[in-house]
Coordinates of C-alpha atoms and ligand atoms in Angstrom, one line a residue:
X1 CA -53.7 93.4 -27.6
X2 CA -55.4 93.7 -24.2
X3 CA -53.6 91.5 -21.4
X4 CA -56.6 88.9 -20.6
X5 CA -56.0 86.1 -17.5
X6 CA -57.7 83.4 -16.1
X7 CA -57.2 81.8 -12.7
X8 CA -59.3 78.3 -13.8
X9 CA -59.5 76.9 -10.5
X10 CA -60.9 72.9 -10.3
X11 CA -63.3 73.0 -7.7
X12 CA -62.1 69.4 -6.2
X13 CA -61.7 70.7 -2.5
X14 CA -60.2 73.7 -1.2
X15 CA -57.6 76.1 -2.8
X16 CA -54.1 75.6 -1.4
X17 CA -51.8 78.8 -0.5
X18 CA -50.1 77.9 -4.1
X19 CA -53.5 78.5 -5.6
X20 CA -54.1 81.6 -4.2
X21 CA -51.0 82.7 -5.3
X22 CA -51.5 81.7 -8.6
X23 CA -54.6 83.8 -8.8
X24 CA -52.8 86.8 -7.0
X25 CA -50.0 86.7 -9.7
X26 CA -52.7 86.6 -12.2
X27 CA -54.3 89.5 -10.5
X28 CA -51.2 92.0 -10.3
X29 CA -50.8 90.9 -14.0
X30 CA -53.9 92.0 -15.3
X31 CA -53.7 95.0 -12.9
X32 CA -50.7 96.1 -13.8
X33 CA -51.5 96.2 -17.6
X34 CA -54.7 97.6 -17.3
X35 CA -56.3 93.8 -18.4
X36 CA -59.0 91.9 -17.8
X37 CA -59.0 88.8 -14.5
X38 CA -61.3 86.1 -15.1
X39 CA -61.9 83.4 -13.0
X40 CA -63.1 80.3 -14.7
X41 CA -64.5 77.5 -12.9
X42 CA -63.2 73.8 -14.1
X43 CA -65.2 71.2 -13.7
X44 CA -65.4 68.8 -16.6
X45 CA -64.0 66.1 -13.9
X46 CA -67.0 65.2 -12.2
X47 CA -66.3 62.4 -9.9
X48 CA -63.5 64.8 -8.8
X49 CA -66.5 67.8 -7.9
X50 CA -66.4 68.7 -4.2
X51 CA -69.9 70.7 -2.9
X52 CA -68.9 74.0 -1.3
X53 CA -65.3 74.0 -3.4
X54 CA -66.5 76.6 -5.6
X55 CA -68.1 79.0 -3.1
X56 CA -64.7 78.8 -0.9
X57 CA -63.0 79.7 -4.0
X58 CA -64.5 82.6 -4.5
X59 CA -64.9 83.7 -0.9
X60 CA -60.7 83.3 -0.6
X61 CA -60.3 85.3 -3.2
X62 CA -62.5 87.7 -2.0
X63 CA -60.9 87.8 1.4
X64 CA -57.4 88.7 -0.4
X65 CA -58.9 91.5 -2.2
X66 CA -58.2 89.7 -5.4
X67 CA -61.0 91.3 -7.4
X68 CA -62.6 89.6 -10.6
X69 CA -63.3 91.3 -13.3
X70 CA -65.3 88.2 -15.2
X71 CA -66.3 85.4 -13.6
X72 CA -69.4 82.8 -12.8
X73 CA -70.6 85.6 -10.3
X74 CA -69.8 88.7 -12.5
X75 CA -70.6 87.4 -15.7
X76 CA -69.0 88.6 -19.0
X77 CA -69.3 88.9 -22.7
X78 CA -67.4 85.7 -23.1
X79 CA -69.5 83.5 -20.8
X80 CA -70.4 81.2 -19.4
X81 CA -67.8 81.1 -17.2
X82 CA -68.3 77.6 -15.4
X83 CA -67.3 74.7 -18.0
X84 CA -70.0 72.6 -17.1
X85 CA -72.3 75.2 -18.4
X86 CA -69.8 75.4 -21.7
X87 CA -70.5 71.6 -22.6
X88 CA -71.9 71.8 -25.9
X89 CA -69.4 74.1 -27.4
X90 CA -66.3 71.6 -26.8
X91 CA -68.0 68.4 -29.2
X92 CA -68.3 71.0 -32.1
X93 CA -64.7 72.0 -31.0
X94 CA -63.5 68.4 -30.9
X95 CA -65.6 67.7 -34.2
X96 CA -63.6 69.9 -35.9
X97 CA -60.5 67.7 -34.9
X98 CA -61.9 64.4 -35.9
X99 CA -62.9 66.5 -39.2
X100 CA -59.2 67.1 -39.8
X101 CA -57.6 64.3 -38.8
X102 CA -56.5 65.5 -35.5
X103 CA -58.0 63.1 -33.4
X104 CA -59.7 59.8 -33.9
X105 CA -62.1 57.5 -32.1
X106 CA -61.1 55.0 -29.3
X107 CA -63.0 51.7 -28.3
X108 CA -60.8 50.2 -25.9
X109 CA -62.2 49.2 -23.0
X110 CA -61.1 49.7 -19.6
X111 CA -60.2 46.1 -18.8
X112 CA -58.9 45.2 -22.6
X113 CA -56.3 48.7 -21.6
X114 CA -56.0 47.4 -17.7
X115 CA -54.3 44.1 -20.0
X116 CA -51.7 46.3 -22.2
X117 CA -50.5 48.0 -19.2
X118 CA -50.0 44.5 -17.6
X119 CA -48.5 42.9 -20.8
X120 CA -46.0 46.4 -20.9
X121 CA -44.9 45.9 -17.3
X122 CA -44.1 41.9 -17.5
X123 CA -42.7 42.5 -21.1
X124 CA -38.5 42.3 -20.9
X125 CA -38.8 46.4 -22.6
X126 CA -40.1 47.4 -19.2
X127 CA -41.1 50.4 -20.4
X128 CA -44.9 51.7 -19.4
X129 CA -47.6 51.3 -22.0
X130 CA -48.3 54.0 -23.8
X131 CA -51.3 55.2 -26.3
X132 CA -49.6 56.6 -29.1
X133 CA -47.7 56.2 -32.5
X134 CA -46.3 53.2 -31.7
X135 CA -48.9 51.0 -30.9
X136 CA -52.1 53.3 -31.5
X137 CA -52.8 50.4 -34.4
X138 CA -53.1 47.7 -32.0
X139 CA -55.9 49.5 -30.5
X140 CA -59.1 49.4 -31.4
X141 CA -60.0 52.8 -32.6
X142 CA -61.2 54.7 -35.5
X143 CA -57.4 54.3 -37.0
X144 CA -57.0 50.5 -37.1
X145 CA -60.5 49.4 -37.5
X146 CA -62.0 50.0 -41.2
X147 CA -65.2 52.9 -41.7
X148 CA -67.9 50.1 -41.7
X149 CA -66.2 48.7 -38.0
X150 CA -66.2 52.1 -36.7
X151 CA -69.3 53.0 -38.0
X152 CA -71.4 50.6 -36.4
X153 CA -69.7 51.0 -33.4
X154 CA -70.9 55.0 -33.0
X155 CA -74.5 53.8 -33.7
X156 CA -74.1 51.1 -30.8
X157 CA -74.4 52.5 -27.7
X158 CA -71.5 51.1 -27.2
X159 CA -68.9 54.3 -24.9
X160 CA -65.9 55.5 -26.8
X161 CA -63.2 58.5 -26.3
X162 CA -62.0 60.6 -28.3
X163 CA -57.9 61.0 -28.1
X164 CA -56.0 63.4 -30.3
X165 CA -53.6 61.8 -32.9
X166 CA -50.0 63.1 -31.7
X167 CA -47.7 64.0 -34.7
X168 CA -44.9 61.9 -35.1
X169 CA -41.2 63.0 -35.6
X170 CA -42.0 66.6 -34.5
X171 CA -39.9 69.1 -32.2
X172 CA -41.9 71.9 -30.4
X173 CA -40.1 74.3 -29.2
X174 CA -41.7 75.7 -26.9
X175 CA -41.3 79.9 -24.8
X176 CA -42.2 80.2 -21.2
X177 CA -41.8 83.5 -19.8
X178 CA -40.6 82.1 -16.5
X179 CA -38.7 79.3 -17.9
X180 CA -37.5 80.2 -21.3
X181 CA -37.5 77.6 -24.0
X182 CA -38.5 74.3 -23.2
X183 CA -38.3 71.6 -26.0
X184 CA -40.0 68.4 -26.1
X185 CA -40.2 66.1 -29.0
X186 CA -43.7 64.7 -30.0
X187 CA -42.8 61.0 -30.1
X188 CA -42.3 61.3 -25.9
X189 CA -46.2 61.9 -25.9
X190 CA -49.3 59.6 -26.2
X191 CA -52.3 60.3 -28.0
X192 CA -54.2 61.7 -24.5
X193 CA -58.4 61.7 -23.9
X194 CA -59.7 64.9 -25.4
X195 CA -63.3 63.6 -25.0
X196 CA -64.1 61.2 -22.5
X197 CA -67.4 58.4 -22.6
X198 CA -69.9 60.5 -20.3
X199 CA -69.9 63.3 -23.0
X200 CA -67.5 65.4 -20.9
X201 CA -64.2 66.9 -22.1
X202 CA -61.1 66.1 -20.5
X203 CA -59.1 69.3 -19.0
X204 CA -56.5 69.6 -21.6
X205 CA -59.4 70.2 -24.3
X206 CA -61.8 72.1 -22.6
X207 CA -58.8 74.3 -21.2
X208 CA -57.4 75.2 -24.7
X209 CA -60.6 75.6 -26.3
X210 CA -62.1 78.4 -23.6
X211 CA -58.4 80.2 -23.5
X212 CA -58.5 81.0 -27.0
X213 CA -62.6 81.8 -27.1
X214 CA -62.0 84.3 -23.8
X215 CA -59.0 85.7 -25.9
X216 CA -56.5 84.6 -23.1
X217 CA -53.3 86.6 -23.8
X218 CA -51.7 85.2 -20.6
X219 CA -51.6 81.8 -19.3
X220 CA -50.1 81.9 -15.6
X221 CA -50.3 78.6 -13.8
X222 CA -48.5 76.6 -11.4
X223 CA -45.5 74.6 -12.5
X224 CA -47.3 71.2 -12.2
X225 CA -48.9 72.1 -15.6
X226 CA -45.9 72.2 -17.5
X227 CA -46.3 68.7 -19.0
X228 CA -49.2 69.8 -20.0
X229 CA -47.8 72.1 -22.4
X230 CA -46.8 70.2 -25.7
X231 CA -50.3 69.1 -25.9
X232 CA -51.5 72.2 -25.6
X233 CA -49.3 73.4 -28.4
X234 CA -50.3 70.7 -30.6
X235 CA -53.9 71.6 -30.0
X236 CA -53.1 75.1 -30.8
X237 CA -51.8 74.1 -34.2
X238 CA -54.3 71.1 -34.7
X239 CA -57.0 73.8 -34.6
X240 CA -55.5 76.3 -37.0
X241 CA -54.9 78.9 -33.8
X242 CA -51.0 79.0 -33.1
X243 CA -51.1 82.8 -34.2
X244 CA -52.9 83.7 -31.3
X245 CA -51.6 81.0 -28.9
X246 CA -51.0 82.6 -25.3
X247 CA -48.4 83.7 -23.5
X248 CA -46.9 81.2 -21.2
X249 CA -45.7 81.5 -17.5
X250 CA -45.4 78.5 -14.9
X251 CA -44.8 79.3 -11.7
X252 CA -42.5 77.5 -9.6
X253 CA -43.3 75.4 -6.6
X254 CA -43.9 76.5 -3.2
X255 CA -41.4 74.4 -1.0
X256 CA -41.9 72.8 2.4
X257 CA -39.8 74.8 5.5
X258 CA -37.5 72.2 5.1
X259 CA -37.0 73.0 1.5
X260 CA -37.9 68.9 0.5
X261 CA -40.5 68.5 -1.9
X262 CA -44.1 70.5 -2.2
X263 CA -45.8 72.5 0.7
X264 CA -48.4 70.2 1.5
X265 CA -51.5 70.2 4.3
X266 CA -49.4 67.7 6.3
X267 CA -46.2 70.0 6.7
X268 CA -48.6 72.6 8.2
X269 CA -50.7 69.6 10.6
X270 CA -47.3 68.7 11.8
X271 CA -45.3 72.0 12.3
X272 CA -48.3 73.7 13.4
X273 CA -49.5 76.8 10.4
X274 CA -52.7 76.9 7.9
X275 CA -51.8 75.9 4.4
X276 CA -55.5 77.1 3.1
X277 CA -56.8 80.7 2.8
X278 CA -59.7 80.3 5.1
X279 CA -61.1 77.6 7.0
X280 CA -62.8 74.5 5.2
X281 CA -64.6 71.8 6.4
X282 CA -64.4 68.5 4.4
X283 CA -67.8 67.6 3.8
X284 CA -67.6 64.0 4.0
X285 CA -65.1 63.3 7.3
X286 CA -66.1 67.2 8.6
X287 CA -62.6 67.3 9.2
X288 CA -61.4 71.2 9.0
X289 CA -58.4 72.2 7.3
X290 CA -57.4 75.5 9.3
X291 CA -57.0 78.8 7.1
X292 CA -54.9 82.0 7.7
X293 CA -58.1 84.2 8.0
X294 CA -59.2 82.0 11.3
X295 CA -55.5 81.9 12.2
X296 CA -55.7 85.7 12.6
X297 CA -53.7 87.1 9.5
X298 CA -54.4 89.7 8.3
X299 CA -55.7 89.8 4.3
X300 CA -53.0 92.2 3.7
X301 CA -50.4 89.9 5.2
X302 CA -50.9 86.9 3.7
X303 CA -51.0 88.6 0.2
X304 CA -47.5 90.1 0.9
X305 CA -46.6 86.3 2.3
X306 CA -48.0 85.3 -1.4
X307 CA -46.2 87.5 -3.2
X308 CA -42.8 87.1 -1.7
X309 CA -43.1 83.2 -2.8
X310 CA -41.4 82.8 -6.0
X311 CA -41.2 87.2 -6.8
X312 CA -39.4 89.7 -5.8
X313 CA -38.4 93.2 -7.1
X314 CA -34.4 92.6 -6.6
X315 CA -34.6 95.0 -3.6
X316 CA -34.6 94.8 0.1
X317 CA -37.8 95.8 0.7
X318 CA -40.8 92.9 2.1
X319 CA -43.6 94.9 3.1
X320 CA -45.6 95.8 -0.1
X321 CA -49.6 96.9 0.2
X322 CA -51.8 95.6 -3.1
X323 CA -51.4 98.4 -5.1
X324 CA -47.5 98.5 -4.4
X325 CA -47.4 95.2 -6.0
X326 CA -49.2 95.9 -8.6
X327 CA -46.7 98.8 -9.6
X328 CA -43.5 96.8 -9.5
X329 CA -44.7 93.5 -10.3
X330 CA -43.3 91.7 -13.4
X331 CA -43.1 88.1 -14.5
X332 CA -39.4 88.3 -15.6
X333 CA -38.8 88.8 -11.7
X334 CA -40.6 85.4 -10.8
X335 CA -38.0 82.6 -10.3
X336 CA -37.5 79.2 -11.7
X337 CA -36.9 77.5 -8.4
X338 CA -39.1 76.4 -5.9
X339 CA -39.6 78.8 -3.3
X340 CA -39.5 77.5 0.7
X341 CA -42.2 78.4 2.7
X342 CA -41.4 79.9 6.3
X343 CA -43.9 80.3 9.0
X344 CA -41.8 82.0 11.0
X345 CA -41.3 84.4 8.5
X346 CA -45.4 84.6 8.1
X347 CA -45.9 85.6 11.4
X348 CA -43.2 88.3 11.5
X349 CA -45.2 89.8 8.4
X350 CA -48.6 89.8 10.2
X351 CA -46.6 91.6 13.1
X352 CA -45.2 94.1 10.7
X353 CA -49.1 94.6 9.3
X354 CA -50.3 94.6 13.0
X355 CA -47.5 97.6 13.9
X356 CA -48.8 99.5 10.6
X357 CA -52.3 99.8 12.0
X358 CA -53.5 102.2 14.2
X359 CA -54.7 101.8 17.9
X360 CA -57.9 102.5 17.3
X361 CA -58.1 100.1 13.8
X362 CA -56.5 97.0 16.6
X363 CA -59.0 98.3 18.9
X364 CA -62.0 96.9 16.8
X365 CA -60.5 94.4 16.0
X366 CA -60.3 93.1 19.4
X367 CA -63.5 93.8 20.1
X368 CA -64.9 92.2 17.0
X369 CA -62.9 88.5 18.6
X370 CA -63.1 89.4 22.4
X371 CA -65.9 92.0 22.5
X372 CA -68.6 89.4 23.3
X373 CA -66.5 86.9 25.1
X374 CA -64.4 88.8 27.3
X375 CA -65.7 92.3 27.4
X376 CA -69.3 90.8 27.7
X377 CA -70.2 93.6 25.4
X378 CA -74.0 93.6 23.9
X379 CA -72.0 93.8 20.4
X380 CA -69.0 93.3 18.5
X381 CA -68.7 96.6 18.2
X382 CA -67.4 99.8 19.1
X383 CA -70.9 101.5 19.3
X384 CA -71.6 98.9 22.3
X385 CA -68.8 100.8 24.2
X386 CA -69.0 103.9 26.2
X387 CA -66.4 106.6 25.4
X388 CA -64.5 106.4 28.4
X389 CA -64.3 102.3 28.0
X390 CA -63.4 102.7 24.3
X391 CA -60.7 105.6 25.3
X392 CA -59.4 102.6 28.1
X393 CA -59.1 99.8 25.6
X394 CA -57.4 102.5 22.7
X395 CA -54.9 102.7 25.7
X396 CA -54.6 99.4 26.5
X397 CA -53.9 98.2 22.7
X398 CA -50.8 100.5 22.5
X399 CA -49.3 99.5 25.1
X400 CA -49.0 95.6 24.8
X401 CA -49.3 95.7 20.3
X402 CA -45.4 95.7 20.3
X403 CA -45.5 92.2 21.7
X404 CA -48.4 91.4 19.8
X405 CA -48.3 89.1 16.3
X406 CA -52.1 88.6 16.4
X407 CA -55.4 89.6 17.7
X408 CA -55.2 87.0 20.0
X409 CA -51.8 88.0 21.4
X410 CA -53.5 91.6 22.3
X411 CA -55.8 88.9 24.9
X412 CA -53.4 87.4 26.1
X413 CA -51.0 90.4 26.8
X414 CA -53.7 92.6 28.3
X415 CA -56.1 89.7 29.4
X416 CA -55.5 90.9 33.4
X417 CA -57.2 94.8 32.6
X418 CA -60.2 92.8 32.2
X419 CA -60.6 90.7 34.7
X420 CA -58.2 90.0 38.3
X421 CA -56.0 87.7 38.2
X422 CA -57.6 84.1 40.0
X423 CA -53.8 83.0 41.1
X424 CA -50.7 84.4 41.8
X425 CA -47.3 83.0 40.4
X426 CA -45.6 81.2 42.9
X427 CA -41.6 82.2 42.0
X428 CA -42.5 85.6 42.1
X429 CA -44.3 85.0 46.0
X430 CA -41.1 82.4 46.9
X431 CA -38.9 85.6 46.2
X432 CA -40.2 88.9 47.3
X433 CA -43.6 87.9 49.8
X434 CA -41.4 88.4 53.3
X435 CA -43.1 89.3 56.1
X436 CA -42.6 92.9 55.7
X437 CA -44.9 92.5 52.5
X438 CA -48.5 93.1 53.7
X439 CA -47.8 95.8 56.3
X440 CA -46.0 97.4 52.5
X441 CA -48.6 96.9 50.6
X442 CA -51.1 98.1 53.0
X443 CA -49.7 101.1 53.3
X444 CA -49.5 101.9 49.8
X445 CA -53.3 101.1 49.9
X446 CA -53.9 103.8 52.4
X447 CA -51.9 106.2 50.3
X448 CA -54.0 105.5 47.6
X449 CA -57.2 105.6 49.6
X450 CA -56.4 109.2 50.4
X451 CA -55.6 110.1 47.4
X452 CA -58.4 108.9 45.5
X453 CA -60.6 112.4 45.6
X454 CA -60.9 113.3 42.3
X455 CA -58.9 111.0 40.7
X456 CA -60.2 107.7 40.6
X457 CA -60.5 107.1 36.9
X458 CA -57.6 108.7 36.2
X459 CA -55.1 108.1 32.7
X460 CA -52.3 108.9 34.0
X461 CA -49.4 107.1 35.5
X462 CA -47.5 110.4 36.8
X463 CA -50.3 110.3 39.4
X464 CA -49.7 106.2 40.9
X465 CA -46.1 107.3 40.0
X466 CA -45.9 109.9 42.5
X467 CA -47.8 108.7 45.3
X468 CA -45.5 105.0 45.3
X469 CA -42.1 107.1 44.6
X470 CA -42.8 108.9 47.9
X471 CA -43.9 106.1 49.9
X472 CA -41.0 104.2 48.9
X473 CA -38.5 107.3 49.6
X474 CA -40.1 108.0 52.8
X475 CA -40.1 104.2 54.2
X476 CA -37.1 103.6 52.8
X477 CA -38.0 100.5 51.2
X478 CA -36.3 98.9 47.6
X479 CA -38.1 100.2 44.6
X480 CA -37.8 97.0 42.8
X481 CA -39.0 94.6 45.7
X482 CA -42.1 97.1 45.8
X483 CA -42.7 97.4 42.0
X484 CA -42.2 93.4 42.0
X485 CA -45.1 92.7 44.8
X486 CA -47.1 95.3 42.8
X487 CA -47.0 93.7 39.9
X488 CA -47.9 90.3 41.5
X489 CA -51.1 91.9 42.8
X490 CA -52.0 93.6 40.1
X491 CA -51.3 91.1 37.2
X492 CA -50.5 88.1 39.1
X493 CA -47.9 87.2 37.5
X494 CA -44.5 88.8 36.0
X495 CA -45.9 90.1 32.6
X496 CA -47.9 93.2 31.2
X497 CA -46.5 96.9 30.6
X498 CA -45.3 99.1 33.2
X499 CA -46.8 99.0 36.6
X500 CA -48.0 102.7 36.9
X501 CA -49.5 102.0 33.0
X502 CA -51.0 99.2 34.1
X503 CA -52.4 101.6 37.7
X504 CA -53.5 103.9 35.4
X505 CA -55.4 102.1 33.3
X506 CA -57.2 100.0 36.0
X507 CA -58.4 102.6 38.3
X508 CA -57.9 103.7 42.0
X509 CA -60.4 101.7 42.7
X510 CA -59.6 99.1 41.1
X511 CA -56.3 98.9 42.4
X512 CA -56.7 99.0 46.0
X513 CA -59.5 95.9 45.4
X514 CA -56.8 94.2 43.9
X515 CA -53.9 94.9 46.4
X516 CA -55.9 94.0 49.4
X517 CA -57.6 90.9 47.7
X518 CA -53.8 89.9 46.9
X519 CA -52.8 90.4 50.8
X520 CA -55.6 88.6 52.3
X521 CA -54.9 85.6 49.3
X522 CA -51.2 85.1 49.2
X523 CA -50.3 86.2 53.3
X524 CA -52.1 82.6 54.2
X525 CA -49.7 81.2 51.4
X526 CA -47.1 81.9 52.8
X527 CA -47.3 81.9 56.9
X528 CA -47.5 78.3 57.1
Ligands
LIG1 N1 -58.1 73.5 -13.8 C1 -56.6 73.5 -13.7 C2 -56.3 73.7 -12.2 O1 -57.1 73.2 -11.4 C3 -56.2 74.7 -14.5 C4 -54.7 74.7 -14.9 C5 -54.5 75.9 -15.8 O2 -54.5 77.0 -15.3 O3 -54.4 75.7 -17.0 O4 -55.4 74.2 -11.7

């Protein structure tokens, strides 16, 4: 049979990093087996329904390269692929239960239920009250009222469920692929809402019923369905479909740093990473929730950050591109124990990713986040550069990437080729700005100044290299007291790559300015 998953997101706000792994270990699934990913939209809950929730959805997934193969956008033979566009197919589904005895009527209301719970939780059994076998005839449903009662009752208006009848006495035995066999026995579970008042089917109905109509072979969800299971099974067998039940594979938890409970938003708020894909703003408090995408990951990263939650191949290796994964990934290799999250860990990957790419790939980035801002360029873009300028910042970008984790890192290692320095960092001027300084550094200025035919927009360091080696040789001055000041001038403060680099790259020009803007500046500083 053809592997076919579903990621069946609930669009009730946005998707957590544990959802977006869910759907990218859906993905390299179907991928790898040369299936069918469908993404099914949930949303039979509809005081839970967030606006916007769907459309982020689909745009994180997007980001990660997770492609869909059948989906509300893509369409499909076994649409529709939004539930609340599937509504009238689940009463003829849950008709066909009541038909066989599977599931009965419910007329309880809220407030006479509100009473058993009380009445469960004073009584000296204080055990919780339940809706099931043992006291589903104290109810008043379609099982302990008589036909005429319930009759009437359906041709009132008055609201009613429908819950499925749970089998007494019964052990499932149940195979997860991740977990193995989990057993429950049937008289733990309560007769649950299939079909709730507003006309709307509950999750656990509407889930089974579009699995087996899309011809899920797979069902691979996050752990926190697993007591969700049994009933599942039940369904299965109350509709006459256990032959062709799925596949199931729950995945386990992803932990907080600290390895205590379930990653949550407020483990990232406090400790300072995004625990969404991309940025969302709650629509009703406009509060955002920060994503990796604005954080600066890169889509490859995060999906390797994904991946390595819960998987791995039993090797060494981290770094694995898409279509690596997709070769060596395998359910059997997911574990059974929550795996911690560590943002350390996530930033070393995106530094990895940010080493893999070319110059010239960094490059554009930049200037896709700084172009405007800080280059003032008419564009984001490389087309708004000149060669020479595109050459410069090419040059620039290799220089400081080693240090760099993120985009924003490249800024603020290489901020100072783009603009002087407006101060100069005090420890360095306490420690090496004698009064010997100026009358240095002005001399190294004339040096350049005659030097400059020709050679003012030169790329090469050998050139500033030459000219301060000889000054310093011939004035017999210390090479690290002159390289310091230089520094100080140039960059104003003790950062940045080599001095002559950082020479070349600025400019004869450029460099005297700043030299002899740094004398007049800092010799006032320091005379007093
Ligand atoms: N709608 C459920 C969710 O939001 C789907 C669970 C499942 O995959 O069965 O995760």
């Amino acid at each position: 049979m053809p592997v076919r998953v579903r990621f069946a997101p609930s669009p009730t706000g946005p998707l957590h990093m544990g959802g977006v792994r869910t759907a990218l270990f859906n993905y390299l699934f179907a991928r790898k087996h040369q299936g069918t990913m469908i993404l099914r939209i949930e949303d039979t809950d509809q005081g839970r329904f967030v606006p916007g929730a769907e459309e982020y959805i689909m745009e994180s997934l997007a980001w990660c390269g997770i492609q869909i193969d059948e989906g509300v956008r893509e369409g499909g033979a076994f649409g529709p692929y939004r539930q609340s566009d599937r509504q009238a197919i689940y009463r003829q589904y849950v008709d066909q239960l009541l038909t066989t005895g599977w599931a009965y009527y419910a007329f309880d209301t809220a407030e006479e239920l509100d009473r058993k719970r009380k009445q469960a939780e004073t009584a000296s059994v204080g055990r919780a009250f339940a809706y099931g076998a043992a006291n589903r005839l104290n109810m008043r449903n379609s099982l302990s009222l008589s036909k005429e009662e319930t009759d009437q009752l359906l041709s009132s208006d008055k609201p009613y469920v429908i819950r499925f009848k749970m089998p007494t006495d019964e052990e499932i035995v149940m195979h997860d692929l991740i977990r193995g066999e989990v057993r429950v026995n049937t008289n733990t579970l309560d007769d649950k809402v299939l079909f709730k008042s507003d006309g709307l089917p509950t999750y656990h109905l509407a889930n089974v019923v579009d699995d087996h109509l899309m011809e899920i072979t797979h069902v691979i969800r996050g752990e926190e369905w697993l007591p969700s299971l049994p009933l599942h099974v039940m369904l299965y067998k109350g509709f006459g479909w256990i032959n062709t039940m799925p596949e199931f594979a729950h995945l386990p938890l992803i932990l907080k740093p600290s390895g205590n409970g379930k990653l949550s938003k407020r483990d990232g708020d406090k400790l300072g990473f995004p625990v969404f894909p991309i940025n969302w703003t709650n629509p009703e408090s406009g509060e955002v929730y920060s994503g990796y995408r604005e954080a600066g990951y890169f889509p490859e990263a995060f999906v390797n950050i994904l991946a390595l939650l819960g998987w791995n191949d039993g090797t060494d290796q981290e770094i694995y591109s898409m279509e690596e994964l997709i070769q060596v990934f395998s359910l059997e290799r997911v574990g059974k124990s929550g795996s911690r999250f560590d943002p350390d860990k996530a930033r070393w990957f995106n530094h990895q990713y940010m080493m893999v790419k070319t110059d010239e790939e960094m490059a554009e980035e930049f200037i896709r986040d700084y172009g405007q801002r800080a280059l003032q360029l008419t564009e984001p873009k490389k087309t708004a550069m000149s060669e020479t300028e595109w050459k410069r910042l090419v040059k620039i970008i290799s220089l400081v990437k080693e240090r760099a984790g993120f985009v924003k890192d490249l800024w603020d290692q290489a901020w100072f080729f783009f603009e002087a320095p407006s101060n100069y960092d005090p420890t360095t001027i306490k420690k090496r700005w004698n009064t010997n300084a100026p009358e240095m550094l002005a001399g190294i200025v004339d040096r350049l100044k005659t030097a400059e035919t020709g050679l003012s927009d030169t790329l090469n360091p050998e050139f500033y290299e030459a000219i301060i080696k000889e000054y310093i040789a011939e004035a017999e001055i210390n090479t690290g007291w002159v390289m310091n000041l230089l520094r100080l001038c140039l960059v104003g403060a003790p950062m940045g790559p080599g001095v002559f680099d950082i020479m070349a790259i600025l400019g004869n020009e450029e460099v005297i300015t700043r030299i002899s803007t740094a004398i007049d500046e800092i010799s006032p500083l320091t005379t007093s």
